């Protein structure tokens, strides 16, 4: 059946391919091919996990209190039967043998096949049994994860698959870095959620907030994902397909043309230099950073090193990651942000502690100050990496003077610890702070006094100024970078920092939005940090900007109390 869905565009470009329906569980499991000689071992792992899951069920059965409702026992029996059934105990083994799938991947594939069969049943009661199968598989996956850590999957060729999911976490999205799908679309999610940010960093088209896509699309359906407009076409007719293929090649040509700007110095028409930096999540992203010709890394989101694993990365492991980035950048600045976990970024494989309001909870620097040993290990790793390039430390989510004081005291302590151990580090590593909480923007002098540089995190600044959860598509229409309150905070931070001679950058998604370049330049910004994929389009804007015209128009946008009129002025600025 041919139909079109509209959602929020997250990552530009057009992708045409086959739908690949995934559940979150599927994304969370490792997916790799095993060598011939590992087949038997993999089958043993699966059998051991089934035995362990059954033991757990027996232990549960023994704990059922007398007089408990009969459903308890029935539920355990049902799960035991599911585990015993050949569709789960035998069929995945065939996938391991014949397709060389790892046990987790074989199980999840089989689970989805069964779930689809149940989904198609007429009887509502039987249809609901799909959940029991998923729960039994979850139990097996947990049992499998309890063993040794898994080898890294090799990259696979999945470029023509379009992932269709209800929701994906940032940790799920990280797996895309290994598997390189053609595009992704989800039912829920906000445009500046970390899931969306990772999609942008992968430079694959993506749409969020499609509401019922996961339910309406079937595995293998032909899809067109227009990540520029937020349009998803399902089962397109030949004319539409031809039109989108044309647009796809035009988009490709434009991208190709932009590549010519790679080594052009970034400056406005009057010659004012503008620094264009890149944001990264993992050390391997430096390849794209160099391809885009970035002048440095303005934001290394280190928390991504902590995801999809059960343990925390050790100081040495972190040191190696930071050192590799510093080396790859050959002396260009590398701003390493300390761990910003919490809110939509969970670390570790287990359940997160319950927080009534995660975005307002123990996130980022708050977590690090509550866990000084974790923080110190990271600070030592960053300081050690400073010997290999121009490394800077960036502290996220600062709001209070005492947080800055405590964080700086810990930086000092980390230096002392390295000195005591005779480990080398650069003494002059600069420490900066993110301005992403309105309180920090409003009390800026307090920050400038203690910090070497500032970086505006507009994603969170907008979230906290407008009280809008950046991950919630239900309020995504209210997430507005041009809201006068947001613009005033941004303008004031840039102005105050420039007057004091404190370097200031924007590293939130606003910095990678071509339509906002002239506005930010007009407000005095000279350092933008964004995903490498956006960098050349931003450079093109910078090169075509007349600062003398942009400045007064930017001030008019800022002074305009009516958002609709502000948009008209912005259009004029961009003309
Ligand atoms: C921001 O908040 O704008 C930012 C750059 O940090 P993150 O998106 O990782 O929260
Ligand atoms: Mg932030």
Coordinates of C-alpha atoms and ligand atoms in Angstrom, one line a residue:
X1 CA 0.0 0.0 0.0
X2 CA 1.3 3.4 -1.0
X3 CA 1.3 6.2 1.6
X4 CA 3.2 9.1 3.0
X5 CA 4.1 10.0 6.6
X6 CA 5.4 13.4 7.9
X7 CA 7.7 13.8 10.8
X8 CA 10.5 16.0 12.1
X9 CA 13.5 16.1 9.8
X10 CA 16.7 15.4 11.8
X11 CA 19.4 14.7 9.3
X12 CA 19.3 15.9 5.7
X13 CA 19.6 13.9 2.5
X14 CA 17.5 11.3 0.7
X15 CA 17.8 7.6 1.1
X16 CA 15.9 4.9 -0.8
X17 CA 15.9 1.4 0.4
X18 CA 14.1 -1.5 2.1
X19 CA 12.5 -1.2 5.5
X20 CA 14.1 -3.0 8.3
X21 CA 12.0 -3.1 11.5
X22 CA 13.9 -3.2 14.7
X23 CA 12.9 -3.2 18.4
X24 CA 15.2 -1.6 20.9
X25 CA 16.3 -5.0 22.2
X26 CA 17.5 -5.8 18.7
X27 CA 19.6 -2.8 18.5
X28 CA 21.1 -3.4 22.0
X29 CA 22.5 -6.7 21.1
X30 CA 25.9 -7.1 19.4
X31 CA 25.6 -8.3 15.8
X32 CA 28.6 -9.9 14.2
X33 CA 29.7 -12.9 12.1
X34 CA 31.5 -15.7 13.9
X35 CA 34.4 -17.7 12.4
X36 CA 33.8 -21.3 11.5
X37 CA 35.8 -22.6 14.4
X38 CA 33.6 -20.7 16.9
X39 CA 30.3 -22.2 15.9
X40 CA 30.3 -24.9 18.5
X41 CA 31.4 -22.6 21.2
X42 CA 28.5 -20.2 20.3
X43 CA 26.0 -23.0 20.4
X44 CA 27.3 -23.9 23.9
X45 CA 26.9 -20.3 25.0
X46 CA 23.3 -20.4 23.9
X47 CA 22.6 -23.7 25.6
X48 CA 24.2 -22.5 28.8
X49 CA 22.1 -19.3 28.7
X50 CA 18.9 -21.4 28.2
X51 CA 19.9 -23.6 31.2
X52 CA 20.6 -20.5 33.3
X53 CA 17.3 -18.9 32.3
X54 CA 15.5 -22.0 33.3
X55 CA 17.3 -22.2 36.6
X56 CA 16.2 -18.6 37.3
X57 CA 12.6 -19.5 36.5
X58 CA 12.8 -22.5 39.0
X59 CA 14.3 -20.2 41.6
X60 CA 11.4 -17.8 41.0
X61 CA 8.9 -20.6 41.3
X62 CA 10.3 -21.5 44.7
X63 CA 9.8 -18.0 45.9
X64 CA 6.1 -17.7 45.0
X65 CA 4.4 -17.1 48.4
X66 CA 1.6 -19.4 49.4
X67 CA -1.8 -18.2 48.5
X68 CA -0.3 -16.1 45.6
X69 CA -2.7 -16.0 42.6
X70 CA -2.4 -19.0 40.3
X71 CA -1.3 -16.8 37.3
X72 CA 2.2 -16.5 38.9
X73 CA 2.8 -20.2 38.5
X74 CA 1.1 -20.3 35.1
X75 CA 3.3 -17.4 33.9
X76 CA 6.5 -19.3 34.9
X77 CA 5.3 -22.5 33.2
X78 CA 4.5 -20.6 30.1
X79 CA 8.0 -19.0 30.0
X80 CA 9.6 -22.4 30.6
X81 CA 7.6 -23.9 27.7
X82 CA 8.7 -21.0 25.5
X83 CA 12.4 -21.7 26.4
X84 CA 11.9 -25.4 25.7
X85 CA 10.1 -24.9 22.4
X86 CA 12.3 -25.8 19.4
X87 CA 11.5 -22.4 17.9
X88 CA 13.7 -20.8 20.5
X89 CA 15.9 -23.6 21.7
X90 CA 16.8 -25.1 18.2
X91 CA 16.0 -22.6 15.4
X92 CA 18.7 -20.0 16.6
X93 CA 21.2 -22.8 16.5
X94 CA 20.5 -23.3 12.8
X95 CA 21.1 -19.5 12.3
X96 CA 24.4 -19.8 14.2
X97 CA 25.5 -22.8 12.1
X98 CA 24.2 -21.7 8.7
X99 CA 24.6 -17.9 8.8
X100 CA 27.4 -17.7 11.4
X101 CA 25.4 -15.3 13.5
X102 CA 26.5 -14.7 17.1
X103 CA 24.0 -16.2 19.6
X104 CA 22.4 -12.8 20.6
X105 CA 21.7 -11.9 17.0
X106 CA 20.4 -15.3 16.2
X107 CA 18.0 -15.1 19.1
X108 CA 16.7 -11.7 18.3
X109 CA 16.1 -12.6 14.7
X110 CA 14.2 -15.6 15.7
X111 CA 12.3 -13.5 18.3
X112 CA 11.2 -11.1 15.7
X113 CA 10.0 -13.8 13.4
X114 CA 7.9 -15.3 16.1
X115 CA 6.6 -12.0 17.2
X116 CA 5.4 -11.3 13.7
X117 CA 3.6 -14.6 13.5
X118 CA 1.9 -13.9 16.8
X119 CA 1.1 -10.3 15.7
X120 CA -0.8 -11.8 12.7
X121 CA -3.1 -13.9 14.9
X122 CA -6.8 -13.2 15.0
X123 CA -7.2 -14.1 18.7
X124 CA -6.3 -11.1 20.9
X125 CA -5.2 -13.4 23.8
X126 CA -2.8 -15.3 21.5
X127 CA -1.6 -12.0 20.0
X128 CA -0.6 -10.8 23.4
X129 CA 1.6 -13.8 23.9
X130 CA 4.2 -12.0 21.7
X131 CA 5.2 -10.1 24.9
X132 CA 5.9 -13.4 26.7
X133 CA 8.3 -14.4 23.9
X134 CA 10.0 -11.1 24.1
X135 CA 10.4 -11.4 27.8
X136 CA 11.8 -14.9 27.6
X137 CA 14.3 -13.7 25.0
X138 CA 15.2 -10.7 27.2
X139 CA 16.0 -13.2 30.0
X140 CA 18.2 -15.2 27.6
X141 CA 20.0 -12.1 26.4
X142 CA 20.7 -11.1 30.0
X143 CA 22.0 -14.6 30.7
X144 CA 24.3 -14.3 27.6
X145 CA 25.5 -10.9 28.7
X146 CA 26.5 -12.3 32.1
X147 CA 29.3 -14.2 30.4
X148 CA 32.5 -12.8 28.8
X149 CA 32.5 -9.6 27.0
X150 CA 31.8 -10.0 23.3
X151 CA 34.3 -9.4 20.4
X152 CA 33.7 -6.4 18.2
X153 CA 31.5 -7.1 15.2
X154 CA 33.1 -6.5 11.8
X155 CA 31.5 -3.8 9.7
X156 CA 28.7 -5.2 7.4
X157 CA 27.2 -3.9 4.2
X158 CA 23.7 -2.7 5.2
X159 CA 23.6 0.6 3.4
X160 CA 20.4 -0.2 1.6
X161 CA 18.4 -1.0 4.8
X162 CA 16.3 1.7 6.4
X163 CA 15.9 1.2 10.1
X164 CA 12.3 1.7 11.3
X165 CA 11.9 1.7 15.1
X166 CA 9.5 3.0 17.7
X167 CA 12.3 4.6 19.6
X168 CA 16.1 4.4 19.7
X169 CA 18.4 5.4 22.5
X170 CA 21.7 7.2 21.8
X171 CA 23.4 3.9 22.8
X172 CA 21.4 2.1 20.1
X173 CA 22.4 4.8 17.6
X174 CA 26.1 4.2 18.4
X175 CA 25.6 0.7 16.9
X176 CA 24.8 2.4 13.6
X177 CA 28.4 3.6 13.6
X178 CA 29.4 0.0 13.2
X179 CA 26.6 -1.1 10.8
X180 CA 26.1 1.9 8.6
X181 CA 22.5 1.6 7.6
X182 CA 21.1 3.8 4.9
X183 CA 18.7 5.9 7.0
X184 CA 16.6 5.7 10.1
X185 CA 13.1 6.7 11.1
X186 CA 11.4 6.6 14.5
X187 CA 7.9 7.1 15.9
X188 CA 9.1 9.3 18.7
X189 CA 12.0 11.5 19.6
X190 CA 13.1 15.2 19.5
X191 CA 15.1 16.9 16.9
X192 CA 18.0 17.8 19.3
X193 CA 17.8 14.5 21.3
X194 CA 21.2 12.8 21.4
X195 CA 19.7 10.0 19.2
X196 CA 19.2 12.7 16.5
X197 CA 22.6 14.2 17.1
X198 CA 24.3 10.8 16.5
X199 CA 22.2 10.3 13.3
X200 CA 23.5 13.7 12.1
X201 CA 27.0 12.7 13.0
X202 CA 26.6 9.6 10.9
X203 CA 25.5 11.8 8.0
X204 CA 22.6 9.5 7.1
X205 CA 19.1 10.8 6.4
X206 CA 16.8 10.6 9.5
X207 CA 13.3 11.5 10.6
X208 CA 11.8 11.3 14.1
X209 CA 8.3 11.8 15.4
X210 CA 6.5 9.8 12.7
X211 CA 4.0 8.5 15.4
X212 CA 2.9 5.1 13.9
X213 CA 5.5 4.3 11.3
X214 CA 6.7 1.2 13.2
X215 CA 3.2 -0.3 13.1
X216 CA 2.3 0.7 9.6
X217 CA 5.4 -0.4 7.8
X218 CA 6.2 -4.0 7.0
X219 CA 9.7 -5.6 6.8
X220 CA 11.0 -5.2 3.3
X221 CA 8.7 -2.3 2.2
X222 CA 10.4 0.1 -0.2
X223 CA 10.9 3.4 1.5
X224 CA 12.0 6.9 0.5
X225 CA 13.4 8.9 3.5
X226 CA 13.6 12.6 2.8
X227 CA 15.6 13.7 5.8
X228 CA 15.6 17.3 4.6
X229 CA 11.8 17.7 4.5
X230 CA 10.8 15.1 7.1
X231 CA 8.8 13.1 4.5
X232 CA 8.7 9.3 4.4
X233 CA 7.1 7.7 1.3
X234 CA 6.1 4.0 1.7
X235 CA 5.9 1.8 -1.3
X236 CA 6.3 4.7 -3.8
X237 CA 5.0 4.4 -7.4
X238 CA 7.6 4.5 -10.2
X239 CA 7.1 8.2 -11.0
X240 CA 7.7 9.3 -7.4
X241 CA 10.6 7.0 -7.1
X242 CA 12.2 8.5 -10.2
X243 CA 11.6 12.0 -8.9
X244 CA 13.4 11.2 -5.6
X245 CA 16.2 9.4 -7.3
X246 CA 16.8 12.7 -9.2
X247 CA 16.7 14.7 -6.0
X248 CA 19.0 12.2 -4.4
X249 CA 21.6 12.7 -7.1
X250 CA 21.2 16.5 -7.0
X251 CA 21.8 16.4 -3.3
X252 CA 24.9 14.2 -3.9
X253 CA 26.2 16.7 -6.5
X254 CA 25.8 19.6 -4.1
X255 CA 27.7 17.8 -1.4
X256 CA 30.4 17.0 -3.9
X257 CA 30.6 20.6 -4.9
X258 CA 31.0 21.7 -1.3
X259 CA 34.1 19.5 -1.0
X260 CA 36.0 22.1 -3.0
X261 CA 35.8 24.4 -0.1
X262 CA 37.7 22.0 2.2
X263 CA 40.9 24.0 2.3
X264 CA 39.5 27.5 1.6
X265 CA 40.2 29.6 4.7
X266 CA 37.0 30.3 6.6
X267 CA 36.3 34.1 6.6
X268 CA 33.5 36.5 5.9
X269 CA 33.5 38.7 2.8
X270 CA 35.5 41.4 4.6
X271 CA 38.1 38.9 5.6
X272 CA 37.1 38.4 9.3
X273 CA 38.3 34.9 10.2
X274 CA 35.7 32.5 11.6
X275 CA 36.8 29.3 13.3
X276 CA 34.9 26.2 12.3
X277 CA 35.4 23.3 14.7
X278 CA 33.8 19.8 14.7
X279 CA 31.9 17.8 17.3
X280 CA 32.7 14.1 17.8
X281 CA 31.4 11.2 19.8
X282 CA 34.2 8.6 19.2
X283 CA 37.9 8.7 18.3
X284 CA 37.3 7.2 14.9
X285 CA 35.2 10.3 14.0
X286 CA 38.4 12.2 13.5
X287 CA 38.5 10.8 10.0
X288 CA 35.5 12.8 8.9
X289 CA 36.7 15.8 10.9
X290 CA 39.8 15.9 8.8
X291 CA 37.9 15.3 5.6
X292 CA 35.8 18.3 6.3
X293 CA 38.9 20.4 7.0
X294 CA 37.8 21.4 10.5
X295 CA 40.2 23.7 12.4
X296 CA 39.9 21.6 15.6
X297 CA 37.5 19.7 17.7
X298 CA 35.2 21.9 19.7
X299 CA 33.3 19.2 21.5
X300 CA 34.3 15.6 22.1
X301 CA 31.2 14.0 23.8
X302 CA 33.2 11.6 25.9
X303 CA 30.2 9.9 27.5
X304 CA 29.8 7.9 24.3
X305 CA 33.0 6.0 25.3
X306 CA 31.0 4.8 28.4
X307 CA 28.0 3.4 26.5
X308 CA 27.1 -0.1 25.4
X309 CA 29.3 -1.7 28.0
X310 CA 28.9 -3.1 31.5
X311 CA 32.0 -1.6 33.1
X312 CA 33.5 1.9 33.0
X313 CA 36.4 2.5 30.7
X314 CA 39.7 2.6 32.8
X315 CA 41.9 5.6 33.0
X316 CA 44.4 3.9 30.5
X317 CA 41.6 3.1 28.0
X318 CA 40.3 6.7 28.2
X319 CA 43.9 8.0 27.9
X320 CA 44.4 6.0 24.7
X321 CA 41.2 7.3 23.2
X322 CA 42.0 11.0 24.0
X323 CA 45.6 10.6 22.9
X324 CA 44.5 9.1 19.6
X325 CA 42.2 12.1 19.0
X326 CA 44.9 14.6 20.0
X327 CA 47.4 12.9 17.7
X328 CA 45.0 12.7 14.8
X329 CA 44.4 16.4 15.1
X330 CA 48.2 17.2 14.8
X331 CA 48.3 20.1 17.2
X332 CA 44.9 21.6 16.3
X333 CA 42.8 22.3 19.4
X334 CA 40.8 19.4 20.9
X335 CA 38.2 20.3 23.4
X336 CA 37.4 17.3 25.5
X337 CA 34.1 17.6 27.5
X338 CA 34.1 15.6 30.7
X339 CA 31.5 13.0 31.2
X340 CA 27.9 14.3 30.5
X341 CA 25.8 11.4 31.4
X342 CA 22.2 11.3 32.7
X343 CA 19.0 12.5 31.0
X344 CA 18.8 10.7 27.7
X345 CA 22.4 9.4 27.8
X346 CA 22.6 6.3 30.0
X347 CA 25.9 4.6 30.7
X348 CA 26.5 1.0 31.3
X349 CA 24.4 -2.0 30.3
X350 CA 22.2 -2.2 33.4
X351 CA 19.1 -0.3 34.5
X352 CA 19.7 3.3 35.5
X353 CA 18.9 4.4 39.0
X354 CA 15.4 5.9 39.1
X355 CA 15.3 9.7 38.7
X356 CA 12.0 11.5 38.9
X357 CA 13.2 14.1 36.4
X358 CA 16.4 12.9 34.7
X359 CA 17.1 16.1 32.7
X360 CA 17.0 18.0 36.0
X361 CA 18.7 15.3 38.1
X362 CA 22.2 14.1 38.8
X363 CA 23.5 14.8 35.3
X364 CA 26.9 15.7 33.9
X365 CA 29.1 17.7 36.3
X366 CA 26.7 16.9 39.1
X367 CA 27.3 13.2 38.6
X368 CA 31.0 13.8 38.3
X369 CA 31.2 15.7 41.6
X370 CA 29.2 13.0 43.3
X371 CA 31.6 10.4 41.9
X372 CA 35.0 12.0 42.3
X373 CA 36.9 8.8 41.6
X374 CA 35.3 8.4 38.2
X375 CA 35.9 12.1 37.5
X376 CA 39.5 12.1 38.7
X377 CA 40.3 9.0 36.4
X378 CA 38.9 10.9 33.5
X379 CA 40.7 14.1 34.3
X380 CA 44.0 12.2 34.6
X381 CA 43.4 10.5 31.3
X382 CA 42.7 13.9 29.6
X383 CA 45.7 15.5 31.2
X384 CA 48.0 12.7 30.1
X385 CA 46.7 13.0 26.6
X386 CA 47.6 16.7 26.6
X387 CA 51.2 15.6 25.9
X388 CA 50.1 14.6 22.4
X389 CA 48.4 17.7 21.1
X390 CA 46.5 20.8 22.1
X391 CA 44.0 19.5 24.6
X392 CA 41.5 21.5 26.5
X393 CA 39.0 20.5 29.2
X394 CA 35.3 21.5 29.0
X395 CA 33.0 21.1 32.0
X396 CA 29.3 20.6 31.2
X397 CA 26.1 21.8 33.0
X398 CA 27.7 24.3 35.3
X399 CA 25.3 26.4 37.3
X400 CA 27.0 27.3 40.6
X401 CA 30.2 28.9 41.6
X402 CA 31.0 26.1 44.0
X403 CA 30.7 23.6 41.1
X404 CA 33.4 25.4 39.2
X405 CA 35.5 25.7 42.4
X406 CA 35.1 22.0 43.1
X407 CA 35.8 20.9 39.6
X408 CA 38.9 23.1 39.4
X409 CA 40.1 21.7 42.7
X410 CA 39.7 18.2 41.3
X411 CA 41.7 19.2 38.1
X412 CA 44.4 20.3 40.5
X413 CA 44.3 17.1 42.4
X414 CA 44.5 15.1 39.2
X415 CA 47.6 17.0 38.2
X416 CA 49.1 16.3 41.6
X417 CA 48.3 12.6 41.3
X418 CA 50.0 12.4 37.9
X419 CA 53.0 14.2 39.3
X420 CA 53.2 11.8 42.3
X421 CA 53.2 8.9 39.8
X422 CA 55.8 10.5 37.6
X423 CA 53.3 10.6 34.6
X424 CA 53.7 13.5 32.1
X425 CA 51.1 16.1 31.3
X426 CA 51.1 19.7 29.9
X427 CA 50.9 22.1 32.8
X428 CA 48.9 24.8 30.9
X429 CA 45.8 22.8 29.9
X430 CA 43.0 25.3 29.6
X431 CA 39.7 24.6 31.4
X432 CA 36.5 26.0 30.0
X433 CA 32.8 25.7 30.9
X434 CA 29.6 25.0 29.0
X435 CA 27.0 27.7 29.2
X436 CA 23.8 25.6 28.8
X437 CA 21.8 26.4 31.9
X438 CA 20.0 29.8 31.8
X439 CA 21.4 30.5 35.3
X440 CA 25.0 30.3 33.9
X441 CA 24.1 32.6 31.0
X442 CA 22.6 35.1 33.4
X443 CA 25.5 35.0 35.9
X444 CA 28.2 35.0 33.3
X445 CA 30.9 37.1 35.1
X446 CA 31.0 34.4 37.8
X447 CA 32.1 31.9 35.1
X448 CA 34.4 34.2 33.2
X449 CA 36.4 34.9 36.3
X450 CA 37.4 31.3 36.8
X451 CA 37.4 29.7 33.3
X452 CA 39.6 30.1 30.3
X453 CA 36.9 29.8 27.7
X454 CA 33.2 29.3 27.2
X455 CA 31.1 27.1 25.0
X456 CA 27.4 27.7 24.5
X457 CA 25.4 24.5 24.6
X458 CA 22.3 25.7 22.8
X459 CA 20.6 22.4 22.9
X460 CA 20.3 22.4 26.6
X461 CA 20.0 26.1 26.9
X462 CA 16.8 26.0 24.8
X463 CA 15.6 23.0 26.7
X464 CA 16.0 24.6 30.1
X465 CA 15.0 28.2 29.1
X466 CA 11.7 27.0 27.5
X467 CA 11.1 24.1 29.9
X468 CA 10.8 21.7 26.9
X469 CA 12.2 18.2 27.1
X470 CA 14.4 18.0 24.0
X471 CA 13.7 14.2 23.6
X472 CA 9.9 14.5 23.7
X473 CA 8.3 14.8 20.3
X474 CA 5.0 15.9 21.9
X475 CA 6.5 19.3 22.7
X476 CA 9.0 19.4 19.8
X477 CA 6.9 22.1 18.1
X478 CA 7.7 24.4 21.1
X479 CA 11.4 23.9 20.9
X480 CA 12.4 27.2 19.3
X481 CA 16.0 28.5 18.9
X482 CA 14.5 31.9 17.8
X483 CA 12.4 32.4 20.9
X484 CA 13.3 36.0 22.1
X485 CA 14.3 34.7 25.5
X486 CA 16.8 32.2 24.0
X487 CA 18.2 34.7 21.5
X488 CA 18.7 37.3 24.3
X489 CA 20.6 34.8 26.4
X490 CA 22.8 33.8 23.5
X491 CA 23.5 37.4 22.4
X492 CA 24.3 38.5 25.9
X493 CA 26.7 35.6 26.5
X494 CA 28.5 36.4 23.2
X495 CA 28.6 40.1 23.9
X496 CA 29.8 39.8 27.5
X497 CA 32.5 37.2 26.6
X498 CA 33.8 39.2 23.6
X499 CA 34.0 42.4 25.7
X500 CA 36.0 40.6 28.3
X501 CA 38.2 38.9 25.7
X502 CA 37.1 35.4 26.9
X503 CA 36.9 33.0 23.9
X504 CA 33.3 31.9 23.3
X505 CA 32.0 29.2 20.9
X506 CA 28.6 27.6 20.1
X507 CA 28.7 23.8 20.1
X508 CA 25.0 23.1 20.2
X509 CA 23.1 22.2 17.0
X510 CA 22.4 25.8 16.3
X511 CA 26.0 26.1 15.1
X512 CA 25.4 23.6 12.4
X513 CA 22.2 25.2 11.0
X514 CA 23.0 27.2 7.9
X515 CA 20.0 29.5 8.3
X516 CA 21.4 30.7 11.6
X517 CA 25.0 31.3 10.6
X518 CA 24.5 35.0 9.7
X519 CA 22.5 35.7 12.7
X520 CA 25.2 34.3 15.0
X521 CA 27.9 36.0 13.1
X522 CA 26.0 39.3 13.4
X523 CA 25.7 38.8 17.1
X524 CA 29.5 38.5 17.3
X525 CA 30.1 34.8 17.3
X526 CA 33.4 33.8 15.7
X527 CA 33.7 30.1 16.7
X528 CA 31.2 27.5 15.6
X529 CA 31.4 23.8 16.4
X530 CA 29.2 21.2 14.7
X531 CA 29.1 17.8 13.2
X532 CA 31.7 17.3 10.4
X533 CA 29.0 16.6 7.9
X534 CA 27.6 20.1 8.3
X535 CA 30.9 22.0 8.3
X536 CA 31.3 22.8 4.6
X537 CA 27.7 24.0 4.2
X538 CA 28.3 26.3 7.2
X539 CA 31.6 27.5 5.6
X540 CA 29.8 28.3 2.4
X541 CA 27.5 30.6 4.3
X542 CA 30.4 32.2 6.2
X543 CA 32.2 32.9 2.9
X544 CA 29.1 34.6 1.5
X545 CA 28.4 36.8 4.5
X546 CA 28.8 40.5 4.5
X547 CA 29.3 41.3 8.2
X548 CA 28.6 45.0 7.8
X549 CA 25.1 44.1 6.6
X550 CA 24.6 41.1 9.0
X551 CA 25.3 43.0 12.2
X552 CA 22.5 45.6 12.1
X553 CA 20.0 43.0 10.8
X554 CA 21.0 40.6 13.6
X555 CA 20.4 43.3 16.1
X556 CA 17.0 44.0 14.6
X557 CA 16.1 40.3 14.9
X558 CA 17.2 40.4 18.5
X559 CA 15.1 43.5 19.3
X560 CA 12.0 42.2 17.5
X561 CA 9.5 41.0 20.1
X562 CA 7.1 39.4 17.6
X563 CA 8.6 35.9 16.7
X564 CA 6.8 35.9 13.3
X565 CA 8.4 39.3 12.4
X566 CA 11.7 38.1 13.7
X567 CA 11.5 35.2 11.2
X568 CA 10.8 37.7 8.3
X569 CA 13.9 39.6 9.3
X570 CA 15.9 36.4 9.5
X571 CA 14.8 35.6 6.0
X572 CA 16.0 39.0 4.9
X573 CA 19.3 38.4 6.6
X574 CA 19.7 35.1 4.7
X575 CA 18.6 36.5 1.4
Ligands
LIG1 C1 24.2 21.3 24.2 O1 23.5 21.1 25.1 O2 24.0 22.2 23.3 C2 25.4 20.5 23.9 C3 26.3 20.8 23.0 O3 25.6 19.4 24.7 P1 24.7 18.0 24.5 O4 23.9 18.1 23.2 O5 25.7 16.9 24.4 O6 23.9 18.0 25.7
LIG2 MG1 24.2 19.8 26.7

